[in-house]
Amino acid sequence: MKNFKHVIILLVLGLSQLAFAQNGTIRGTIIEDSNGEPMYGVTVILLSTGNGAISDFDGKFSVNAPAGTYQLQASFIGFQKVVINDVVVTADEVTVIDQIRLKEDTEELEEVVVTAQAIRTSEVALLTQRRKSANVMDGISSESFRRIGDSDAGAAAKRITGVSVEGGKYVYVRGLGDRYTKTTLNGMDIPGLDPDRNSIQIDVFPTNMIDNMLIVKSFTPELPADFTGGLVNIETKDFPDQKIFDISLSIEYNPSMHFNSDYITYDGSGTDFLGFDNGERDLPSGYDLADIPTPFNSTDAQVSEFLNEFSPSLGVNQQTSPMNYNFGVTYADQKELANGHTLGYMFTGNYKNNTTLYDNAIYGEYQNDIDPDINEFQRAATTQGVLAENNVLLGGLAGLAYKTSSSKFRLTLMRLQNGVSRAGDFDLVDDENAVGKSGYTGISENLEYNERQITNLFLNGEHHLADGKWTIDWRGASTWSSQDDPDIRRTAFTRINDNLRFAAGAAGNPSRLWRSLEEVNTVGKVDITNDRKIFNRDGKIKFGVSHVYKERDYNIVDFNVNFFNGQQLDWTGNASEVWTPETLYPNGSIFLVSGFSEPNPNQYNSNINNTGAYISTEFSATEKLKSIIGVRAENFVQRHTGRDQLQTQVLDNDVVLDNLHFFPSVNFIYALQERQNLRLSYSKTIARPSFKELSFAQILDPVSNRIFDGGLFAIDDWDGNLRETLIDNFDLRWELFMNRGQNVSFSAFYKSFQDPIELVLLPQAQTNIELQPRNVGDGQVYGIEAEFKKSLDFINDRFSLYGNFTLVKSAIELSETELRNRRNNARTGEEIKDTRNMAGQAPWIVNAGLAYDDYERGIDAGLFYNVKGKTLVVVGGGINPDVFAQPFHSLNFNFNKVFGEQEEWALNFSISNILGDKLEQFYERSFSNFSSEQESAQVFQSFNPGTSVGLGIKYSF
């Protein structure tokens, strides 16, 4: 009898386990329709079973049920019930209902009944967030990434109103350059990898890591104050609603670049394909680099040993170029723990390998002719030939999220590794008719490698107290970044009497250069929000503190080839014959001399401490008028250790920038109707010089032969006192949000700049182009924006048309020096204006798209167009003309198809740059009565990216 009982018990347990195994899970999110915010405490039940759950502070719920088809009801006091039919539960799987939107039940209406198929992820939540946001903002969600097919954040950002992306990497908002655009990751500062830029290259973020990307165009006090055009915030994924295991593979073919036998490269290291150098390009160790072995201070054996520690590769070699390819994997899930809490985890990895070939890359240097009767520009120098590049990006993101009934914690670790190998084979022309030029022709082979890496550790806690009336959000992040340019090699031959020689006064002797940048960025912030009644209506008080610490170490080491007793061989023009056992000392005449002195003037250390605090309040004085008023304070101190080229000025952790500024912000939102707003805002923001700009560093671009001079250099009438820029911002916007994600908006904005910083061509530099950041005359920018998204349901409701247009006018008052230099070099009859455009400010931007979306058949497709107007990129003056980036008409097509029994397969087909436009920058006569006469325009730089065709496949397990 006892044994029989045991059998019965085991049978019951087995059946219960089997029944449990047959269960599935329904997960979803409850959203308040009026403001797009998650709803806490909503009751969700399955009507036939009584199984249910209560939504948490994120609006999330989870209900377990046996396999079958159900009706799901969501209800909350004061809101209409929503019943969702045909909710299918599959055993051991998760059914996700993306958004259940509850409306206030002001007229005791009946429940709303919809089908599960009618609820799916869309841009609607993002549009609601925009409608209720305190800021003027735009954005793009992960759903759009999938629909458009963009592989990285740089490509996706071009779809956003008022946004253009330079070189696929740097975001310009409202036409303002990267100086006035800030990028944050999960709301935290992140350093840029390029010392030439103030913002990060956003193309290093694959879209499979991103949940959404928002661009804020107006300042509110909880945000950092150092942005003017816009703040780009990239939010990485945290809690998945269901298990995700995706593998993706894509390829891209460009007929002008790939499978081309004219592609050039060189012998690098064995790990270049992983995005880093294995040490092959390292500097020789154990040497005093300021006093290296030479025939004059060391034995022959010591000199020979030193020289043989360098890579012998100085020349390019040809091979057939591969296609671009990309591989990605994502795994994510969440588990309900025994204590009722939830643990989420995610891992995503991405590998991208792109090959670029420009068979006619052009770098030009032109001057105003010394004869004022000649309007055409005088050629000074040109570099023209083949430029090839292999770009490898390896990235990974691992994240944990833990949620209790009132708190959520996030921990993410991100690592991005990027390596770019570049080779150039150029013809050189130096025109003796130009000022400061010696006159020669020659050839040059250039070898470069750029290695960049970012490691970011992010920790975040969010706590909801007192029934959700108090929210504490704290965040801490550390980012370690580096950029290394190991062993940049330039071997240039000068033609002398039909012979090829190395000539120091012409194309120069061969050179080898190392650059290194190390930066650490540590950020901490706490934001506290109190939801309370103000004027008997819902309101908020927000306050918080933050601190940012940044430190950068930068160094340049270079060597130049010399010839013992001036002896040279009869060169054939092949750089590979230069560094051989026969040519190196003591067998040959080649040895190296150090190109810098000790202490090194191109070595510097800089650090920043920026402490911020703010308070703001959000309230509604009337039913329709919402006000957000507050102020932020930032105490910013920047210190610098370095010296000028003449060793006359030496700074040792000296303060070079120290200020305490207050940044007020006032935002008014008037609800003309339920889905129609009128916004008005004012704020004060700031733009500060970068580490590199506030230094003595002098940095040479080995390809273009252009030199950057740090802003601390005092040159002629420039006193070396580079200051921050203060900006006053005014915004006015009307917006209408309609059903099915349709919307239309019109905006106007005005910005006033005090002491703007611009990159200026130095009229004193005549043998090379030299550029320096300087404060120029005060400026102003004003413009209008228009945006729309409209369903073409009168043709077919699967088609929609969207577009946005930005028109901007900018004006900078010319300083007395700049105006004098321009007038001294004016043409006969030319009248110089006393204002000009702001550098980096596009006069207009157009984004447009025609989209097709057939959800039932799993098809979406689109044709997307982006262009910005001719933009001043380098300020001339004196002998140097201004340089303008020409409009690049980018027309792209994308097609996506989901198929398979469980829609586990996704296919993507794309065509990029359908119009085959070129990336070009020209010297032009400008800001005078001769501005329209552009027959004299000459090339500053020109590249032809060609047309690319891509194919991608993704499988979801």
JSON list of C-alpha atoms in Angstrom, two decimals, residues 403-589:
[
{"chain": "A", "resi": 403, "resn": "LYS", "atom": "CA", "xyz": [14.75, 44.32, -11.01]},
{"chain": "A", "resi": 404, "resn": "THR", "atom": "CA", "xyz": [12.88, 44.28, -7.71]},
{"chain": "A", "resi": 405, "resn": "SER", "atom": "CA", "xyz": [9.42, 45.63, -6.98]},
{"chain": "A", "resi": 406, "resn": "SER", "atom": "CA", "xyz": [10.78, 49.16, -6.52]},
{"chain": "A", "resi": 407, "resn": "SER", "atom": "CA", "xyz": [14.31, 49.24, -7.97]},
{"chain": "A", "resi": 408, "resn": "LYS", "atom": "CA", "xyz": [16.27, 48.35, -11.06]},
{"chain": "A", "resi": 409, "resn": "PHE", "atom": "CA", "xyz": [20.03, 47.94, -11.43]},
{"chain": "A", "resi": 410, "resn": "ARG", "atom": "CA", "xyz": [22.03, 47.81, -14.65]},
{"chain": "A", "resi": 411, "resn": "LEU", "atom": "CA", "xyz": [25.63, 46.83, -15.26]},
{"chain": "A", "resi": 412, "resn": "THR", "atom": "CA", "xyz": [27.08, 46.91, -18.76]},
{"chain": "A", "resi": 413, "resn": "LEU", "atom": "CA", "xyz": [30.57, 46.42, -20.12]},
{"chain": "A", "resi": 414, "resn": "MET", "atom": "CA", "xyz": [31.30, 47.54, -23.66]},
{"chain": "A", "resi": 415, "resn": "ARG", "atom": "CA", "xyz": [34.48, 47.07, -25.65]},
{"chain": "A", "resi": 416, "resn": "LEU", "atom": "CA", "xyz": [35.09, 48.46, -29.12]},
{"chain": "A", "resi": 417, "resn": "GLN", "atom": "CA", "xyz": [38.28, 47.76, -31.06]},
{"chain": "A", "resi": 418, "resn": "ASN", "atom": "CA", "xyz": [38.93, 49.51, -34.36]},
{"chain": "A", "resi": 419, "resn": "GLY", "atom": "CA", "xyz": [41.92, 49.22, -36.67]},
{"chain": "A", "resi": 420, "resn": "VAL", "atom": "CA", "xyz": [42.37, 51.09, -39.95]},
{"chain": "A", "resi": 421, "resn": "SER", "atom": "CA", "xyz": [45.18, 50.19, -42.33]},
{"chain": "A", "resi": 422, "resn": "ARG", "atom": "CA", "xyz": [45.73, 52.79, -45.05]},
{"chain": "A", "resi": 423, "resn": "ALA", "atom": "CA", "xyz": [48.04, 52.92, -48.07]},
{"chain": "A", "resi": 424, "resn": "GLY", "atom": "CA", "xyz": [48.56, 55.72, -50.60]},
{"chain": "A", "resi": 425, "resn": "ASP", "atom": "CA", "xyz": [50.44, 55.99, -53.89]},
{"chain": "A", "resi": 426, "resn": "PHE", "atom": "CA", "xyz": [50.53, 59.60, -55.06]},
{"chain": "A", "resi": 427, "resn": "ASP", "atom": "CA", "xyz": [51.92, 61.96, -57.67]},
{"chain": "A", "resi": 428, "resn": "LEU", "atom": "CA", "xyz": [53.20, 65.23, -56.16]},
{"chain": "A", "resi": 429, "resn": "VAL", "atom": "CA", "xyz": [53.29, 68.67, -57.75]},
{"chain": "A", "resi": 430, "resn": "ASP", "atom": "CA", "xyz": [54.74, 71.74, -56.03]},
{"chain": "A", "resi": 431, "resn": "ASP", "atom": "CA", "xyz": [54.26, 74.89, -58.15]},
{"chain": "A", "resi": 432, "resn": "GLU", "atom": "CA", "xyz": [57.13, 77.39, -58.07]},
{"chain": "A", "resi": 433, "resn": "ASN", "atom": "CA", "xyz": [54.77, 80.17, -59.20]},
{"chain": "A", "resi": 434, "resn": "ALA", "atom": "CA", "xyz": [53.01, 80.05, -55.83]},
{"chain": "A", "resi": 435, "resn": "VAL", "atom": "CA", "xyz": [54.19, 82.02, -52.82]},
{"chain": "A", "resi": 436, "resn": "GLY", "atom": "CA", "xyz": [56.53, 80.02, -50.56]},
{"chain": "A", "resi": 437, "resn": "LYS", "atom": "CA", "xyz": [56.89, 77.07, -52.96]},
{"chain": "A", "resi": 438, "resn": "SER", "atom": "CA", "xyz": [60.22, 75.73, -54.25]},
{"chain": "A", "resi": 439, "resn": "GLY", "atom": "CA", "xyz": [58.80, 74.02, -57.33]},
{"chain": "A", "resi": 440, "resn": "TYR", "atom": "CA", "xyz": [59.23, 70.29, -57.91]},
{"chain": "A", "resi": 441, "resn": "THR", "atom": "CA", "xyz": [57.42, 67.13, -58.97]},
{"chain": "A", "resi": 442, "resn": "GLY", "atom": "CA", "xyz": [57.67, 63.75, -57.35]},
{"chain": "A", "resi": 443, "resn": "ILE", "atom": "CA", "xyz": [56.00, 60.57, -56.18]},
{"chain": "A", "resi": 444, "resn": "SER", "atom": "CA", "xyz": [55.09, 59.37, -52.70]},
{"chain": "A", "resi": 445, "resn": "GLU", "atom": "CA", "xyz": [54.12, 56.12, -51.01]},
{"chain": "A", "resi": 446, "resn": "ASN", "atom": "CA", "xyz": [52.36, 56.45, -47.65]},
{"chain": "A", "resi": 447, "resn": "LEU", "atom": "CA", "xyz": [51.69, 53.69, -45.12]},
{"chain": "A", "resi": 448, "resn": "GLU", "atom": "CA", "xyz": [49.49, 54.27, -42.08]},
{"chain": "A", "resi": 449, "resn": "TYR", "atom": "CA", "xyz": [47.81, 52.30, -39.33]},
{"chain": "A", "resi": 450, "resn": "ASN", "atom": "CA", "xyz": [45.34, 53.73, -36.84]},
{"chain": "A", "resi": 451, "resn": "GLU", "atom": "CA", "xyz": [44.30, 51.67, -33.82]},
{"chain": "A", "resi": 452, "resn": "ARG", "atom": "CA", "xyz": [41.49, 52.86, -31.57]},
{"chain": "A", "resi": 453, "resn": "GLN", "atom": "CA", "xyz": [39.79, 51.26, -28.62]},
{"chain": "A", "resi": 454, "resn": "ILE", "atom": "CA", "xyz": [37.06, 52.11, -26.11]},
{"chain": "A", "resi": 455, "resn": "THR", "atom": "CA", "xyz": [36.26, 50.21, -22.93]},
{"chain": "A", "resi": 456, "resn": "ASN", "atom": "CA", "xyz": [33.20, 51.45, -21.05]},
{"chain": "A", "resi": 457, "resn": "LEU", "atom": "CA", "xyz": [31.94, 50.23, -17.70]},
{"chain": "A", "resi": 458, "resn": "PHE", "atom": "CA", "xyz": [28.47, 51.52, -16.74]},
{"chain": "A", "resi": 459, "resn": "LEU", "atom": "CA", "xyz": [26.53, 51.04, -13.50]},
{"chain": "A", "resi": 460, "resn": "ASN", "atom": "CA", "xyz": [23.06, 52.44, -12.93]},
{"chain": "A", "resi": 461, "resn": "GLY", "atom": "CA", "xyz": [20.49, 52.23, -10.15]},
{"chain": "A", "resi": 462, "resn": "GLU", "atom": "CA", "xyz": [16.90, 53.43, -10.29]},
{"chain": "A", "resi": 463, "resn": "HIS", "atom": "CA", "xyz": [14.77, 53.51, -7.14]},
{"chain": "A", "resi": 464, "resn": "HIS", "atom": "CA", "xyz": [11.07, 54.32, -6.76]},
{"chain": "A", "resi": 465, "resn": "LEU", "atom": "CA", "xyz": [10.03, 55.38, -3.27]},
{"chain": "A", "resi": 466, "resn": "ALA", "atom": "CA", "xyz": [6.82, 56.46, -1.54]},
{"chain": "A", "resi": 467, "resn": "ASP", "atom": "CA", "xyz": [4.47, 54.82, -4.06]},
{"chain": "A", "resi": 468, "resn": "GLY", "atom": "CA", "xyz": [6.49, 56.14, -6.94]},
{"chain": "A", "resi": 469, "resn": "LYS", "atom": "CA", "xyz": [6.39, 59.80, -5.88]},
{"chain": "A", "resi": 470, "resn": "TRP", "atom": "CA", "xyz": [10.16, 59.91, -5.43]},
{"chain": "A", "resi": 471, "resn": "THR", "atom": "CA", "xyz": [12.61, 58.56, -7.98]},
{"chain": "A", "resi": 472, "resn": "ILE", "atom": "CA", "xyz": [16.37, 58.37, -7.44]},
{"chain": "A", "resi": 473, "resn": "ASP", "atom": "CA", "xyz": [18.49, 57.64, -10.48]},
{"chain": "A", "resi": 474, "resn": "TRP", "atom": "CA", "xyz": [22.23, 57.31, -9.97]},
{"chain": "A", "resi": 475, "resn": "ARG", "atom": "CA", "xyz": [24.80, 56.50, -12.62]},
{"chain": "A", "resi": 476, "resn": "GLY", "atom": "CA", "xyz": [28.51, 55.92, -12.70]},
{"chain": "A", "resi": 477, "resn": "ALA", "atom": "CA", "xyz": [30.69, 55.21, -15.70]},
{"chain": "A", "resi": 478, "resn": "SER", "atom": "CA", "xyz": [34.36, 54.91, -16.50]},
{"chain": "A", "resi": 479, "resn": "THR", "atom": "CA", "xyz": [35.68, 54.91, -20.03]},
{"chain": "A", "resi": 480, "resn": "TRP", "atom": "CA", "xyz": [39.19, 54.07, -21.08]},
{"chain": "A", "resi": 481, "resn": "SER", "atom": "CA", "xyz": [40.07, 55.01, -24.63]},
{"chain": "A", "resi": 482, "resn": "SER", "atom": "CA", "xyz": [43.21, 55.10, -26.70]},
{"chain": "A", "resi": 483, "resn": "GLN", "atom": "CA", "xyz": [44.34, 55.92, -30.20]},
{"chain": "A", "resi": 484, "resn": "ASP", "atom": "CA", "xyz": [47.67, 54.86, -31.62]},
{"chain": "A", "resi": 485, "resn": "ASP", "atom": "CA", "xyz": [49.22, 55.66, -34.99]},
{"chain": "A", "resi": 486, "resn": "PRO", "atom": "CA", "xyz": [52.25, 53.34, -34.95]},
{"chain": "A", "resi": 487, "resn": "ASP", "atom": "CA", "xyz": [54.91, 53.80, -37.61]},
{"chain": "A", "resi": 488, "resn": "ILE", "atom": "CA", "xyz": [53.33, 56.17, -40.14]},
{"chain": "A", "resi": 489, "resn": "ARG", "atom": "CA", "xyz": [55.70, 55.92, -43.08]},
{"chain": "A", "resi": 490, "resn": "ARG", "atom": "CA", "xyz": [56.07, 58.48, -45.86]},
{"chain": "A", "resi": 491, "resn": "THR", "atom": "CA", "xyz": [58.59, 57.88, -48.65]},
{"chain": "A", "resi": 492, "resn": "ALA", "atom": "CA", "xyz": [58.60, 60.70, -51.21]},
{"chain": "A", "resi": 493, "resn": "PHE", "atom": "CA", "xyz": [60.95, 60.91, -54.20]},
{"chain": "A", "resi": 494, "resn": "THR", "atom": "CA", "xyz": [61.75, 64.20, -55.91]},
{"chain": "A", "resi": 495, "resn": "ARG", "atom": "CA", "xyz": [62.36, 64.31, -59.66]},
{"chain": "A", "resi": 496, "resn": "ILE", "atom": "CA", "xyz": [65.70, 66.04, -60.34]},
{"chain": "A", "resi": 497, "resn": "ASN", "atom": "CA", "xyz": [67.02, 66.09, -63.90]},
{"chain": "A", "resi": 498, "resn": "ASP", "atom": "CA", "xyz": [64.95, 63.02, -64.82]},
{"chain": "A", "resi": 499, "resn": "ASN", "atom": "CA", "xyz": [66.30, 61.18, -61.78]},
{"chain": "A", "resi": 500, "resn": "LEU", "atom": "CA", "xyz": [64.47, 60.25, -58.59]},
{"chain": "A", "resi": 501, "resn": "ARG", "atom": "CA", "xyz": [66.22, 61.48, -55.46]},
{"chain": "A", "resi": 502, "resn": "PHE", "atom": "CA", "xyz": [65.46, 62.28, -51.84]},
{"chain": "A", "resi": 503, "resn": "ALA", "atom": "CA", "xyz": [65.61, 66.05, -51.37]},
{"chain": "A", "resi": 504, "resn": "ALA", "atom": "CA", "xyz": [65.05, 67.67, -47.97]},
{"chain": "A", "resi": 505, "resn": "GLY", "atom": "CA", "xyz": [64.14, 71.01, -49.53]},
{"chain": "A", "resi": 506, "resn": "ALA", "atom": "CA", "xyz": [61.58, 69.49, -51.90]},
{"chain": "A", "resi": 507, "resn": "ALA", "atom": "CA", "xyz": [59.47, 66.36, -51.30]},
{"chain": "A", "resi": 508, "resn": "GLY", "atom": "CA", "xyz": [61.63, 65.60, -48.26]},
{"chain": "A", "resi": 509, "resn": "ASN", "atom": "CA", "xyz": [63.46, 62.59, -46.93]},
{"chain": "A", "resi": 510, "resn": "PRO", "atom": "CA", "xyz": [61.61, 59.42, -45.85]},
{"chain": "A", "resi": 511, "resn": "SER", "atom": "CA", "xyz": [60.05, 59.75, -42.40]},
{"chain": "A", "resi": 512, "resn": "ARG", "atom": "CA", "xyz": [58.56, 57.47, -39.73]},
{"chain": "A", "resi": 513, "resn": "LEU", "atom": "CA", "xyz": [56.20, 58.75, -37.07]},
{"chain": "A", "resi": 514, "resn": "TRP", "atom": "CA", "xyz": [54.44, 57.39, -33.97]},
{"chain": "A", "resi": 515, "resn": "ARG", "atom": "CA", "xyz": [51.46, 59.06, -32.28]},
{"chain": "A", "resi": 516, "resn": "SER", "atom": "CA", "xyz": [49.73, 57.87, -29.12]},
{"chain": "A", "resi": 517, "resn": "LEU", "atom": "CA", "xyz": [46.73, 59.12, -27.19]},
{"chain": "A", "resi": 518, "resn": "GLU", "atom": "CA", "xyz": [45.46, 57.72, -23.88]},
{"chain": "A", "resi": 519, "resn": "GLU", "atom": "CA", "xyz": [42.35, 59.08, -22.22]},
{"chain": "A", "resi": 520, "resn": "VAL", "atom": "CA", "xyz": [40.34, 58.20, -19.15]},
{"chain": "A", "resi": 521, "resn": "ASN", "atom": "CA", "xyz": [36.88, 59.58, -18.48]},
{"chain": "A", "resi": 522, "resn": "THR", "atom": "CA", "xyz": [35.08, 59.03, -15.15]},
{"chain": "A", "resi": 523, "resn": "VAL", "atom": "CA", "xyz": [31.56, 60.33, -14.63]},
{"chain": "A", "resi": 524, "resn": "GLY", "atom": "CA", "xyz": [29.16, 60.19, -11.72]},
{"chain": "A", "resi": 525, "resn": "LYS", "atom": "CA", "xyz": [25.71, 61.72, -11.37]},
{"chain": "A", "resi": 526, "resn": "VAL", "atom": "CA", "xyz": [22.61, 61.54, -9.20]},
{"chain": "A", "resi": 527, "resn": "ASP", "atom": "CA", "xyz": [19.16, 62.74, -10.31]},
{"chain": "A", "resi": 528, "resn": "ILE", "atom": "CA", "xyz": [16.26, 62.98, -7.88]},
{"chain": "A", "resi": 529, "resn": "THR", "atom": "CA", "xyz": [12.68, 63.51, -9.04]},
{"chain": "A", "resi": 530, "resn": "ASN", "atom": "CA", "xyz": [9.71, 64.25, -6.83]},
{"chain": "A", "resi": 531, "resn": "ASP", "atom": "CA", "xyz": [6.24, 63.90, -8.41]},
{"chain": "A", "resi": 532, "resn": "ARG", "atom": "CA", "xyz": [3.92, 66.22, -6.55]},
{"chain": "A", "resi": 533, "resn": "LYS", "atom": "CA", "xyz": [0.95, 68.52, -6.90]},
{"chain": "A", "resi": 534, "resn": "ILE", "atom": "CA", "xyz": [1.81, 72.07, -7.94]},
{"chain": "A", "resi": 535, "resn": "PHE", "atom": "CA", "xyz": [-1.11, 74.49, -8.45]},
{"chain": "A", "resi": 536, "resn": "ASN", "atom": "CA", "xyz": [-3.35, 71.44, -7.79]},
{"chain": "A", "resi": 537, "resn": "ARG", "atom": "CA", "xyz": [-2.03, 69.73, -10.92]},
{"chain": "A", "resi": 538, "resn": "ASP", "atom": "CA", "xyz": [0.58, 67.06, -11.54]},
{"chain": "A", "resi": 539, "resn": "GLY", "atom": "CA", "xyz": [4.09, 68.48, -11.41]},
{"chain": "A", "resi": 540, "resn": "LYS", "atom": "CA", "xyz": [7.70, 67.59, -10.72]},
{"chain": "A", "resi": 541, "resn": "ILE", "atom": "CA", "xyz": [10.71, 68.95, -8.92]},
{"chain": "A", "resi": 542, "resn": "LYS", "atom": "CA", "xyz": [14.07, 67.66, -10.12]},
{"chain": "A", "resi": 543, "resn": "PHE", "atom": "CA", "xyz": [17.51, 68.27, -8.74]},
{"chain": "A", "resi": 544, "resn": "GLY", "atom": "CA", "xyz": [20.87, 66.58, -8.96]},
{"chain": "A", "resi": 545, "resn": "VAL", "atom": "CA", "xyz": [24.64, 66.74, -9.00]},
{"chain": "A", "resi": 546, "resn": "SER", "atom": "CA", "xyz": [27.33, 65.42, -11.33]},
{"chain": "A", "resi": 547, "resn": "HIS", "atom": "CA", "xyz": [31.09, 65.33, -11.69]},
{"chain": "A", "resi": 548, "resn": "VAL", "atom": "CA", "xyz": [33.23, 64.60, -14.74]},
{"chain": "A", "resi": 549, "resn": "TYR", "atom": "CA", "xyz": [36.95, 63.91, -14.65]},
{"chain": "A", "resi": 550, "resn": "LYS", "atom": "CA", "xyz": [38.94, 63.54, -17.88]},
{"chain": "A", "resi": 551, "resn": "GLU", "atom": "CA", "xyz": [42.63, 63.11, -18.45]},
{"chain": "A", "resi": 552, "resn": "ARG", "atom": "CA", "xyz": [44.54, 62.78, -21.71]},
{"chain": "A", "resi": 553, "resn": "ASP", "atom": "CA", "xyz": [48.15, 61.90, -22.47]},
{"chain": "A", "resi": 554, "resn": "TYR", "atom": "CA", "xyz": [49.36, 62.65, -25.98]},
{"chain": "A", "resi": 555, "resn": "ASN", "atom": "CA", "xyz": [52.75, 62.07, -27.56]},
{"chain": "A", "resi": 556, "resn": "ILE", "atom": "CA", "xyz": [54.41, 62.22, -30.98]},
{"chain": "A", "resi": 557, "resn": "VAL", "atom": "CA", "xyz": [57.76, 60.65, -31.84]},
{"chain": "A", "resi": 558, "resn": "ASP", "atom": "CA", "xyz": [59.22, 60.95, -35.33]},
{"chain": "A", "resi": 559, "resn": "PHE", "atom": "CA", "xyz": [62.41, 60.06, -37.19]},
{"chain": "A", "resi": 560, "resn": "ASN", "atom": "CA", "xyz": [63.80, 61.21, -40.52]},
{"chain": "A", "resi": 561, "resn": "VAL", "atom": "CA", "xyz": [66.09, 59.31, -42.87]},
{"chain": "A", "resi": 562, "resn": "ASN", "atom": "CA", "xyz": [69.54, 60.80, -43.40]},
{"chain": "A", "resi": 563, "resn": "PHE", "atom": "CA", "xyz": [72.41, 59.71, -45.66]},
{"chain": "A", "resi": 564, "resn": "PHE", "atom": "CA", "xyz": [75.91, 59.26, -44.32]},
{"chain": "A", "resi": 565, "resn": "ASN", "atom": "CA", "xyz": [78.21, 61.62, -46.23]},
{"chain": "A", "resi": 566, "resn": "GLY", "atom": "CA", "xyz": [75.22, 62.55, -48.38]},
{"chain": "A", "resi": 567, "resn": "GLN", "atom": "CA", "xyz": [75.54, 59.35, -50.43]},
{"chain": "A", "resi": 568, "resn": "GLN", "atom": "CA", "xyz": [72.38, 58.18, -52.25]},
{"chain": "A", "resi": 569, "resn": "LEU", "atom": "CA", "xyz": [71.70, 55.37, -54.68]},
{"chain": "A", "resi": 570, "resn": "ASP", "atom": "CA", "xyz": [70.06, 55.75, -58.07]},
{"chain": "A", "resi": 571, "resn": "TRP", "atom": "CA", "xyz": [66.50, 55.08, -56.99]},
{"chain": "A", "resi": 572, "resn": "THR", "atom": "CA", "xyz": [63.89, 53.61, -59.34]},
{"chain": "A", "resi": 573, "resn": "GLY", "atom": "CA", "xyz": [60.97, 55.13, -57.44]},
{"chain": "A", "resi": 574, "resn": "ASN", "atom": "CA", "xyz": [59.98, 51.94, -55.62]},
{"chain": "A", "resi": 575, "resn": "ALA", "atom": "CA", "xyz": [59.84, 52.64, -51.87]},
{"chain": "A", "resi": 576, "resn": "SER", "atom": "CA", "xyz": [60.35, 48.95, -51.11]},
{"chain": "A", "resi": 577, "resn": "GLU", "atom": "CA", "xyz": [64.00, 49.25, -52.23]},
{"chain": "A", "resi": 578, "resn": "VAL", "atom": "CA", "xyz": [64.85, 51.88, -49.60]},
{"chain": "A", "resi": 579, "resn": "TRP", "atom": "CA", "xyz": [64.99, 49.90, -46.31]},
{"chain": "A", "resi": 580, "resn": "THR", "atom": "CA", "xyz": [67.13, 46.87, -47.11]},
{"chain": "A", "resi": 581, "resn": "PRO", "atom": "CA", "xyz": [70.32, 45.33, -45.62]},
{"chain": "A", "resi": 582, "resn": "GLU", "atom": "CA", "xyz": [72.25, 46.79, -48.55]},
{"chain": "A", "resi": 583, "resn": "THR", "atom": "CA", "xyz": [71.01, 50.34, -48.03]},
{"chain": "A", "resi": 584, "resn": "LEU", "atom": "CA", "xyz": [71.14, 50.53, -44.21]},
{"chain": "A", "resi": 585, "resn": "TYR", "atom": "CA", "xyz": [74.25, 51.72, -42.42]},
{"chain": "A", "resi": 586, "resn": "PRO", "atom": "CA", "xyz": [76.99, 50.45, -42.29]},
{"chain": "A", "resi": 587, "resn": "ASN", "atom": "CA", "xyz": [76.46, 48.46, -45.53]},
{"chain": "A", "resi": 588, "resn": "GLY", "atom": "CA", "xyz": [74.73, 51.48, -47.02]},
{"chain": "A", "resi": 589, "resn": "SER", "atom": "CA", "xyz": [74.36, 55.12, -46.14]}
]
